[in-house]
């Protein structure tokens, strides 16, 4: 007589649970009669039958099922408490062919992870969430969960859950079914044989939706934690069917997958250059020349610039232009405008860092190499941040310098007056950039880079004022006028 | 002649009794001997199994219960 196996150990499980520490390698760590075990078997069987082992990622939550990845013969990730849907989102967004199973307890999903879960459901991420509602925090030893029933005693509700003080149990299936995005929501009970078979069908339907890329599917499993509820096998089934099911009514809450088209999302981009292009398209510009020709040792260190003045003097756009200039000649740059109470006090400032190396901090509040100030207040305030060998460039229409160290250099130009003569105070920033150019010529550049510096000023102005063509020439003129009038002290 | 057989792997069973309660044909019973994990394993007490699979699905353990079906033996045809 020959026999064949009709029901036996699933190939969706590893043959041997080698990740599990200890001698026992063929069964799981759960307590006798635990609902997690029943559900794991259904999942393993579905993974095998649906032939999705090669692209399934089982996300193990924090809770008793934290070691889910010991068991399933597919990919597995263990995640921080409540974060399974967020990690699942990353998995599905990075490869739409992943079959993501977010397996979560009622503490994990209903308490610490409720926001992540709802946002993920609301975005309609293509995944199957299997929600294990056992009305308790199992792993930590039986504390009250969001789903603990009214009157149910736990170690943290020894008198029974009071709806007056702890509120009503959280009806997650009802809640998620109310959202527009989810395509399938069902609540089932892992109690009697019949109910387990219903659960089996629901689980497979959710996975099929995921395979078909229909979006967010959710199955809530009412399960037993016999140990923390201190119940025998028959008592736990009765508890699920007669108490839990009264409050958490099993049934299909939503099933609209048939009417939904498969999800299609834009192809994600990962290549760093492409990401830059997409995020900062307007900033990654192709320059006329890649680098200065004769890079002086001066540029071996990062150069930290602070620009300050009154609101309206173009302080922030000067910083932006300087950062752009650096970018156009292959430097790493950062630009950090400072807003806040200071602006109301009449001053604005920004930090610009230009470096051939990685920039340590975009914030210039000490060790400043170059201080550019357009009013007295800013001079007084920021001079202490200037390095002992740093340079200050100031608008001599507004600023009377004082307390400069003999080791500190200074340039000045009557930028505001020049700007007024040019017809708009806002040219002051470009006029003072002229002084920066002179300083660079005098100390830090050799030809042909002196001319190239002027060229890159024009390039940066063109790029910063693109779309406002009328402003380009006057600004370039203001720069040359400023450079012509600028002087060292 | 019996068509179906249920088998319990004693060392895979945690003695939770779910299968015993679930089987409508009264095929299964709890044994007394403790297995390697220290649990009393379920045992098969009759040959009335109809292969419904309920015990298999209600059992939380991956390999404790296996259900077999008799197949026609080609050689005997
Ligand atoms: C950030 C964080 N907070 C708290 C815990 C402690 N903790 C571990 S499991 C758990 C609750 C588990 O309950 P549930 O999600 O219902 O899973 P069950 O064990 O009942 O399956 C808590 C609060 C933790 N591990 N990490
Ligand atoms: S504590 Fe409860 S939920 Fe956790 S393994 Fe044990 S029976 Fe299962
Ligand atoms: S397969 Fe059905 S009849 Fe056979 S032992 Fe299991 S529950 Fe009983
Ligand atoms: S259901 Fe499984 S673990 Fe529980 S007694 Fe039966 S065979 Fe053993
Ligand atoms: Mg729980």
XYZ file of C-alpha atoms and ligand atoms in Angstrom:
617
model
C 0.000 0.000 0.000
C 1.381 3.413 -1.007
C 0.595 6.723 0.648
C 1.138 10.288 -0.379
C 1.259 13.312 1.891
C -1.885 15.446 1.729
C -1.002 17.780 4.559
C 2.497 18.019 5.960
C 5.346 20.283 6.765
C 5.340 23.111 4.249
C 8.227 23.854 1.898
C 7.530 27.503 2.689
C 9.417 26.818 5.925
C 13.129 26.117 6.037
C 13.748 22.397 6.432
C 15.859 23.205 9.443
C 15.553 26.427 11.434
C 19.287 26.977 11.601
C 18.932 30.594 12.666
C 17.166 29.464 15.810
C 19.654 29.093 18.661
C 19.671 25.897 20.701
C 19.223 22.256 19.883
C 15.692 22.340 18.533
C 15.747 23.171 14.844
C 12.460 21.927 13.467
C 9.763 23.695 15.424
C 9.207 27.266 16.447
C 9.791 29.213 19.625
C 6.124 29.885 20.351
C 4.293 28.644 23.431
C 2.029 25.597 23.083
C -1.202 26.482 21.293
C -0.050 29.931 20.195
C -1.951 31.584 17.348
C 1.264 32.815 15.776
C 2.175 29.200 14.981
C -1.168 28.556 13.272
C -0.784 31.688 11.170
C 2.845 30.957 10.314
C 1.773 27.632 8.883
C -0.848 29.275 6.705
C 1.685 31.797 5.453
C 4.339 29.171 4.728
C 1.835 27.080 2.838
C 0.699 30.078 0.769
C 4.277 31.096 -0.044
C 4.879 27.580 -1.316
C 1.618 27.227 -3.244
C 1.742 30.685 -4.827
C 5.405 30.116 -5.740
C 6.540 33.481 -4.442
C 9.440 32.383 -2.253
C 12.009 34.094 -4.478
C 10.480 37.541 -4.118
C 8.697 37.506 -0.784
C 10.050 39.629 2.056
C 8.627 38.720 5.435
C 8.946 41.586 7.882
C 9.212 40.434 11.480
C 7.922 42.942 14.003
C 8.817 43.434 17.630
C 6.626 41.124 19.672
C 6.508 37.356 20.031
C 6.898 36.994 16.268
C 10.175 38.915 16.287
C 11.975 35.786 15.069
C 9.750 35.224 12.047
C 12.843 35.289 9.864
C 14.062 32.064 11.509
C 11.307 30.154 9.815
C 10.197 31.264 6.371
C 12.217 30.215 3.385
C 12.083 33.655 1.772
C 13.680 37.012 2.464
C 13.287 38.403 5.949
C 13.875 41.638 7.775
C 13.505 42.354 11.456
C 12.446 45.927 12.133
C 12.039 48.301 15.084
C 8.761 48.254 16.956
C 5.871 49.398 14.794
C 7.980 50.261 11.774
C 7.176 47.306 9.549
C 4.929 49.289 7.168
C 7.585 51.981 6.779
C 10.261 49.436 5.975
C 7.762 47.668 3.729
C 7.195 50.935 1.894
C 10.919 51.181 1.222
C 10.978 47.604 -0.024
C 8.087 48.020 -2.387
C 9.158 51.428 -3.622
C 12.657 50.211 -4.374
C 11.479 47.116 -6.230
C 7.860 46.838 -7.238
C 8.240 43.097 -7.714
C 8.856 42.456 -4.030
C 5.998 40.689 -2.293
C 5.981 42.411 1.066
C 4.360 40.806 4.092
C 4.121 43.115 7.061
C 3.369 40.865 10.016
C 2.377 42.814 13.112
C 0.972 42.312 16.575
C -1.696 44.465 18.167
C 0.805 46.309 20.313
C 3.097 46.790 17.371
C 0.455 47.938 14.906
C -2.219 49.368 17.180
C -0.029 51.287 19.620
C 3.515 52.311 18.781
C 3.131 51.804 15.025
C -0.391 53.088 14.440
C 0.678 56.161 12.528
C 3.092 54.326 10.239
C 0.436 51.737 9.588
C -2.337 54.192 8.758
C -0.144 56.356 6.565
C 1.037 53.292 4.674
C -2.529 52.053 4.249
C -3.605 55.497 3.136
C -0.851 55.624 0.540
C -2.089 52.280 -0.724
C 1.337 50.683 -0.705
C 1.300 47.334 -2.437
C 1.707 44.985 0.502
C -0.158 42.527 2.665
C -0.459 43.433 6.319
C -1.241 40.493 8.587
C -2.441 41.844 11.887
C -2.266 39.469 14.825
C -4.862 40.627 17.318
C -4.434 38.568 20.462
C -5.830 41.292 22.743
C -2.582 41.479 24.680
C 1.099 42.344 24.646
C 2.317 38.773 24.487
C 6.069 39.064 24.396
C 6.399 41.413 27.320
C 4.252 39.272 29.562
C 0.597 40.212 29.210
C 0.125 43.965 29.410
C -3.016 45.670 28.160
C -3.031 46.255 24.406
C -5.106 48.759 22.405
C -7.257 45.731 21.520
C -7.731 44.387 25.049
C -11.468 43.843 25.580
C -13.544 45.940 27.990
C -13.316 44.287 31.379
C -10.435 42.041 30.313
C -7.875 41.597 33.070
C -4.239 41.983 32.157
C -1.240 42.625 34.343
C -1.590 46.350 33.667
C -5.383 46.351 33.966
C -5.748 44.099 37.018
C -9.298 45.262 37.628
C -10.222 44.768 33.984
C -9.994 47.295 31.173
C -12.148 50.250 31.988
C -13.520 52.034 28.945
C -13.835 55.116 31.127
C -10.159 55.367 31.769
C -8.552 53.305 28.966
C -11.082 53.866 26.214
C -12.584 51.282 23.917
C -10.628 48.610 22.066
C -9.263 49.771 18.750
C -11.213 48.412 15.785
C -8.429 48.357 13.251
C -10.226 46.554 10.415
C -13.117 49.036 10.559
C -10.725 51.935 10.720
C -8.583 50.911 7.760
C -11.632 49.971 5.696
C -12.787 53.576 6.024
C -9.761 54.753 4.050
C -10.007 55.039 0.281
C -6.754 53.399 -0.754
C -6.896 49.890 0.768
C -8.367 47.322 -1.591
C -9.094 44.488 0.761
C -9.880 44.360 4.466
C -11.098 41.266 6.254
C -11.196 40.083 9.838
C -10.965 36.376 10.556
C -10.575 34.191 13.620
C -7.962 31.513 14.217
C -10.239 29.408 16.402
C -12.276 26.489 15.078
C -11.268 24.485 12.037
C -13.884 26.234 9.909
C -12.703 29.657 10.944
C -9.092 28.747 10.291
C -10.035 27.715 6.759
C -11.707 31.107 6.258
C -8.547 32.748 7.504
C -6.539 30.660 5.065
C -8.644 31.923 2.160
C -8.379 35.549 3.318
C -4.617 35.324 3.633
C -4.297 33.933 0.130
C -6.546 36.588 -1.276
C -4.418 39.304 0.298
C -1.261 37.764 -1.154
C -2.860 37.374 -4.564
C -3.756 41.081 -4.506
C -0.153 41.861 -3.701
C 1.073 39.648 -6.531
C -1.362 41.440 -8.848
C -0.056 44.798 -7.549
C -3.515 45.862 -6.495
C -2.345 47.793 -3.463
C -2.902 47.574 0.249
C -4.501 44.432 1.649
C -5.174 43.890 5.312
C -6.232 40.828 7.240
C -6.863 40.953 10.963
C -6.493 37.598 12.689
C -8.161 37.128 16.058
C -5.679 34.802 17.690
C -5.026 33.159 20.985
C -2.271 33.847 23.445
C -3.129 30.958 25.762
C -0.196 31.622 28.049
C -0.890 35.228 28.966
C -4.634 34.719 28.971
C -4.114 31.636 31.133
C -6.497 29.579 29.053
C -6.543 26.010 27.782
C -6.911 25.200 24.084
C -10.695 24.926 24.254
C -11.038 27.974 26.492
C -8.989 30.065 24.105
C -11.175 29.098 21.134
C -14.247 30.018 23.133
C -12.677 33.307 24.125
C -11.946 34.131 20.483
C -15.345 33.067 19.167
C -17.559 34.288 21.941
C -15.804 37.286 23.407
C -13.350 38.708 20.903
C -15.631 38.069 17.923
C -18.499 39.892 19.626
C -16.476 43.049 19.734
C -14.245 42.481 16.730
C -16.813 41.140 14.323
C -15.258 38.870 11.685
C -16.149 39.519 8.079
C -15.139 41.222 4.860
C -14.991 44.970 5.419
C -13.800 45.905 1.986
C -13.039 44.059 -1.216
C -12.572 46.274 -4.230
C -9.403 44.824 -5.724
C -11.237 43.709 -8.845
C -12.150 47.280 -9.699
C -8.666 48.602 -9.213
C -5.961 48.786 -11.826
C -2.546 47.523 -10.793
C -0.459 50.218 -9.167
C 1.959 51.980 -11.471
C 4.451 54.332 -9.934
C 7.339 56.244 -11.484
C 10.539 54.217 -11.747
C 12.683 55.035 -8.719
C 16.129 56.460 -9.349
C 19.101 55.464 -7.226
C 22.274 56.426 -9.122
C 23.714 59.348 -7.120
C 24.234 61.542 -10.190
C 20.685 60.969 -11.374
C 19.289 61.657 -7.905
C 21.202 64.947 -7.829
C 19.903 65.849 -11.240
C 16.323 65.129 -10.224
C 16.496 66.883 -6.858
C 18.724 69.802 -7.696
C 18.450 69.980 -11.459
C 18.846 73.737 -11.507
C 21.903 73.603 -9.240
C 23.885 70.960 -11.050
C 24.987 73.158 -13.842
C 27.484 72.527 -16.542
C 30.110 75.213 -16.201
C 32.139 76.829 -18.973
C 35.323 75.559 -17.327
C 35.425 72.732 -14.775
C 38.185 73.954 -12.465
C 40.456 76.903 -11.893
C 43.612 76.320 -13.923
C 46.167 76.946 -11.213
C 44.548 76.028 -7.974
C 46.489 77.810 -5.228
C 47.322 76.103 -1.892
C 44.806 78.545 -0.419
C 42.060 76.244 -1.697
C 43.406 73.163 0.060
C 41.395 74.116 3.111
C 37.717 74.761 3.306
C 36.877 78.471 3.105
C 34.223 79.764 5.422
C 32.391 82.933 4.476
C 29.834 84.943 6.416
C 27.810 87.665 4.713
C 25.694 90.035 6.769
C 23.796 93.274 6.332
C 20.331 94.753 6.428
C 17.391 92.990 4.920
C 17.055 94.341 1.365
C 20.768 94.746 0.645
C 20.871 91.450 -1.178
C 22.905 89.683 1.475
C 21.254 86.333 0.915
C 21.486 86.487 -2.858
C 25.159 87.416 -2.623
C 25.695 84.227 -0.596
C 23.756 82.275 -3.149
C 25.831 83.704 -5.995
C 29.092 82.896 -4.175
C 27.945 79.330 -3.546
C 27.000 79.022 -7.198
C 30.396 80.287 -8.244
C 32.043 77.598 -6.160
C 29.753 74.985 -7.620
C 30.558 76.138 -11.155
C 34.266 75.535 -10.515
C 33.920 72.097 -9.038
C 33.996 72.936 -5.330
C 31.726 71.449 -2.735
C 29.590 74.279 -1.482
C 27.021 74.935 1.188
C 24.737 77.889 1.544
C 22.867 78.507 4.772
C 20.657 81.567 5.015
C 19.710 82.555 8.545
C 16.175 83.614 9.176
C 14.457 84.274 12.432
C 14.420 87.014 15.015
C 17.625 88.471 13.623
C 15.913 89.446 10.409
C 13.354 91.445 12.301
C 16.195 93.191 14.090
C 17.139 94.602 10.705
C 19.971 92.249 9.807
C 20.150 89.234 7.599
C 23.066 86.904 7.227
C 24.108 83.744 5.518
C 26.928 81.243 5.712
C 28.722 79.962 2.640
C 31.355 77.255 2.770
C 33.486 76.382 -0.257
C 35.744 73.378 -0.137
C 37.550 70.793 -2.185
C 36.878 68.300 0.598
C 33.621 67.353 2.250
C 32.199 70.290 4.115
C 32.423 69.866 7.871
C 29.551 72.149 8.792
C 27.486 74.553 6.705
C 27.174 76.861 9.709
C 29.762 79.656 9.906
C 29.648 80.998 13.437
C 33.370 80.905 14.229
C 36.633 80.463 12.321
C 35.294 82.682 9.589
C 37.832 83.280 6.777
C 35.985 86.026 5.004
C 33.463 88.361 6.565
C 31.432 90.516 4.196
C 29.378 93.165 5.973
C 27.051 95.782 4.599
C 26.079 97.603 7.788
C 27.672 98.663 11.058
C 25.561 96.401 13.226
C 26.787 93.347 11.320
C 30.402 94.467 11.531
C 30.126 94.877 15.295
C 28.320 91.628 15.765
C 30.315 89.286 13.561
C 33.869 90.621 13.779
C 34.558 88.338 16.783
C 33.854 85.335 14.531
C 36.606 86.316 12.096
C 39.827 84.314 12.280
C 42.937 86.180 13.348
C 44.248 85.898 9.795
C 40.862 86.424 8.128
C 39.693 89.189 5.821
C 36.804 91.558 6.244
C 35.198 93.362 3.330
C 32.834 96.152 4.243
C 30.538 98.667 2.673
C 32.304 101.926 3.467
C 29.080 103.878 2.890
C 27.707 102.380 6.099
C 30.543 100.894 8.108
C 33.342 102.398 10.151
C 35.717 99.598 10.981
C 37.244 99.247 14.443
C 39.148 96.757 16.563
C 40.692 94.971 13.574
C 43.777 92.957 14.477
C 46.991 93.816 12.620
C 46.925 90.268 11.265
C 43.443 90.691 9.787
C 43.105 92.134 6.315
C 40.397 94.542 5.146
C 38.958 95.767 1.851
C 36.223 98.273 1.372
C 34.012 99.794 -1.262
C 31.181 102.298 -0.967
C 28.775 99.708 -2.271
C 25.492 101.276 -1.141
C 26.351 104.651 -2.619
C 27.335 103.032 -5.916
C 24.129 101.052 -5.899
C 22.069 104.148 -5.223
C 23.770 105.841 -8.158
C 22.984 102.809 -10.316
C 19.355 103.300 -9.404
C 18.654 100.461 -6.980
C 20.035 99.697 -3.526
C 19.924 96.031 -4.363
C 23.030 96.331 -6.556
C 25.083 96.847 -3.364
C 25.737 93.124 -3.061
C 27.271 92.839 -6.538
C 29.319 95.961 -5.970
C 30.811 94.410 -2.865
C 31.461 91.194 -4.772
C 33.761 93.399 -6.848
C 35.840 93.921 -3.711
C 35.958 90.142 -3.168
C 37.307 89.767 -6.698
C 40.003 92.359 -6.013
C 41.019 90.608 -2.808
C 41.258 87.304 -4.659
C 43.375 88.896 -7.388
C 45.695 90.464 -4.842
C 46.284 87.371 -2.746
C 44.922 84.095 -3.964
C 44.687 83.820 -7.754
C 47.099 83.724 -10.668
C 46.219 84.358 -14.296
C 44.319 82.972 -16.111
C 42.243 82.380 -12.986
C 41.908 86.111 -12.238
C 39.959 86.539 -15.474
C 38.216 83.256 -14.879
C 36.990 84.544 -11.515
C 35.287 87.401 -13.349
C 33.927 84.943 -15.871
C 32.449 82.763 -13.171
C 30.839 85.792 -11.516
C 29.057 86.454 -14.799
C 28.153 82.774 -15.172
C 26.730 82.660 -11.668
C 24.756 85.865 -12.165
C 23.328 84.483 -15.380
C 22.296 81.287 -13.696
C 20.881 83.020 -10.592
C 18.904 85.537 -12.602
C 17.836 83.197 -15.366
C 14.289 84.132 -16.250
C 14.970 87.733 -15.220
C 17.151 88.644 -18.195
C 16.779 92.400 -17.609
C 18.685 92.137 -14.337
C 21.736 90.332 -15.679
C 23.608 93.208 -17.333
C 23.051 95.799 -14.569
C 24.267 93.293 -11.988
C 27.369 92.446 -13.986
C 27.968 96.179 -14.377
C 27.580 96.707 -10.633
C 30.200 94.027 -10.047
C 32.757 95.691 -12.329
C 32.022 99.116 -10.905
C 32.510 97.763 -7.381
C 35.757 96.085 -8.340
C 36.992 99.316 -9.892
C 36.188 101.349 -6.770
C 37.300 98.800 -4.186
C 40.451 99.314 -2.164
C 42.422 97.585 0.516
C 42.601 99.477 3.806
C -9.745 -0.466 4.064
C -8.602 2.891 5.370
C -7.927 5.595 2.837
C -6.328 8.186 5.108
C -3.776 8.087 7.872
C -2.755 10.734 10.363
C 0.658 10.608 11.977
C 2.038 12.590 14.871
C 5.763 13.183 15.190
C 6.022 13.013 18.979
C 9.082 15.234 19.273
C 7.471 18.018 17.186
C 4.361 18.267 19.363
C 3.922 20.752 22.193
C 0.950 19.013 23.725
C -1.450 21.930 23.319
C -4.443 19.655 22.623
C -5.795 21.759 19.799
C -5.847 18.805 17.412
C -7.536 16.540 19.916
C -10.333 19.055 20.424
C -10.656 19.792 16.723
C -10.925 16.272 15.321
C -14.591 15.421 14.865
C -13.808 11.722 14.426
C -12.132 11.381 17.772
C -9.009 10.026 16.122
C -6.526 11.810 18.354
C -5.821 11.732 22.064
C -3.224 13.125 24.417
C -0.436 10.758 25.331
C 1.280 10.584 28.677
C 4.943 10.306 27.823
C 6.976 13.481 27.691
C 8.878 14.216 24.490
C 12.346 15.789 24.135
C 10.877 19.234 24.752
C 9.154 18.001 27.892
C 5.596 18.022 26.530
C 3.127 15.137 26.441
C 2.594 14.509 22.742
C -0.720 13.815 21.045
C -1.228 10.264 19.812
C -3.386 8.500 17.256
C -5.985 6.331 18.972
C -8.135 5.105 16.098
C -8.010 4.485 12.366
C -11.105 6.539 11.557
C -9.229 9.430 9.987
C -11.063 10.908 7.009
C -8.216 13.215 6.012
C -10.173 16.413 6.568
C -6.974 18.273 7.511
C -8.519 20.157 10.403
C -6.024 18.844 12.924
C -3.205 19.842 10.621
C -4.401 23.424 10.227
C -5.279 23.905 13.879
C -1.872 22.653 15.029
C 0.581 25.504 15.543
C 3.620 23.306 14.928
C 5.113 22.994 11.446
C 5.783 19.289 11.393
C 3.871 17.684 14.245
C 1.011 16.367 12.130
C 1.180 14.750 8.714
C -1.822 13.385 6.870
C -1.407 10.705 4.219
C -3.726 9.440 1.531
C -3.620 5.986 0.065
C -2.732 5.921 -3.628
C -3.346 3.187 -6.133
C -0.266 1.056 -6.402
C 0.691 0.810 -10.075
C 2.274 -2.576 -9.591
C -1.011 -4.037 -8.364
C -3.104 -2.717 -11.251
C 10.641 50.797 20.936
C 10.200 49.687 21.799
N 9.258 49.932 22.745
C 8.838 48.928 23.539
C 9.346 47.668 23.399
C 8.875 46.587 24.313
N 7.967 45.678 23.652
C 8.409 44.515 23.142
S 7.179 43.594 22.489
C 6.027 44.750 22.921
C 4.582 44.556 22.639
C 4.294 43.367 21.819
O 2.914 43.194 21.719
P 2.250 42.802 20.361
O 2.679 43.712 19.286
O 0.790 42.681 20.603
O 2.901 41.394 19.992
P 2.605 39.952 20.611
O 3.815 39.640 21.406
O 1.362 40.038 21.427
O 2.459 39.081 19.422
C 6.610 45.814 23.564
C 5.869 46.981 24.056
C 10.322 47.461 22.396
N 10.856 46.266 22.192
N 10.726 48.476 21.622
S 3.238 34.725 24.869
Fe 1.308 34.411 23.817
S 1.599 35.272 21.782
Fe 3.613 35.007 22.699
S 4.320 32.994 22.003
Fe 3.334 32.717 23.971
S 1.233 32.235 23.486
Fe 2.136 33.122 21.670
S -7.436 14.690 9.372
Fe -9.435 15.120 10.244
S -10.187 13.119 10.786
Fe -8.051 12.854 10.458
S -7.190 13.064 12.475
Fe -7.117 15.077 11.535
S -8.975 16.041 12.179
Fe -9.232 13.900 12.609
S -2.154 20.518 17.900
Fe -0.075 19.981 17.351
S 1.156 20.607 19.054
Fe -0.938 20.656 19.752
S -1.209 18.644 20.657
Fe -1.844 18.449 18.572
S -0.056 17.760 17.487
Fe 0.615 18.515 19.436
Mg -0.409 41.058 20.937
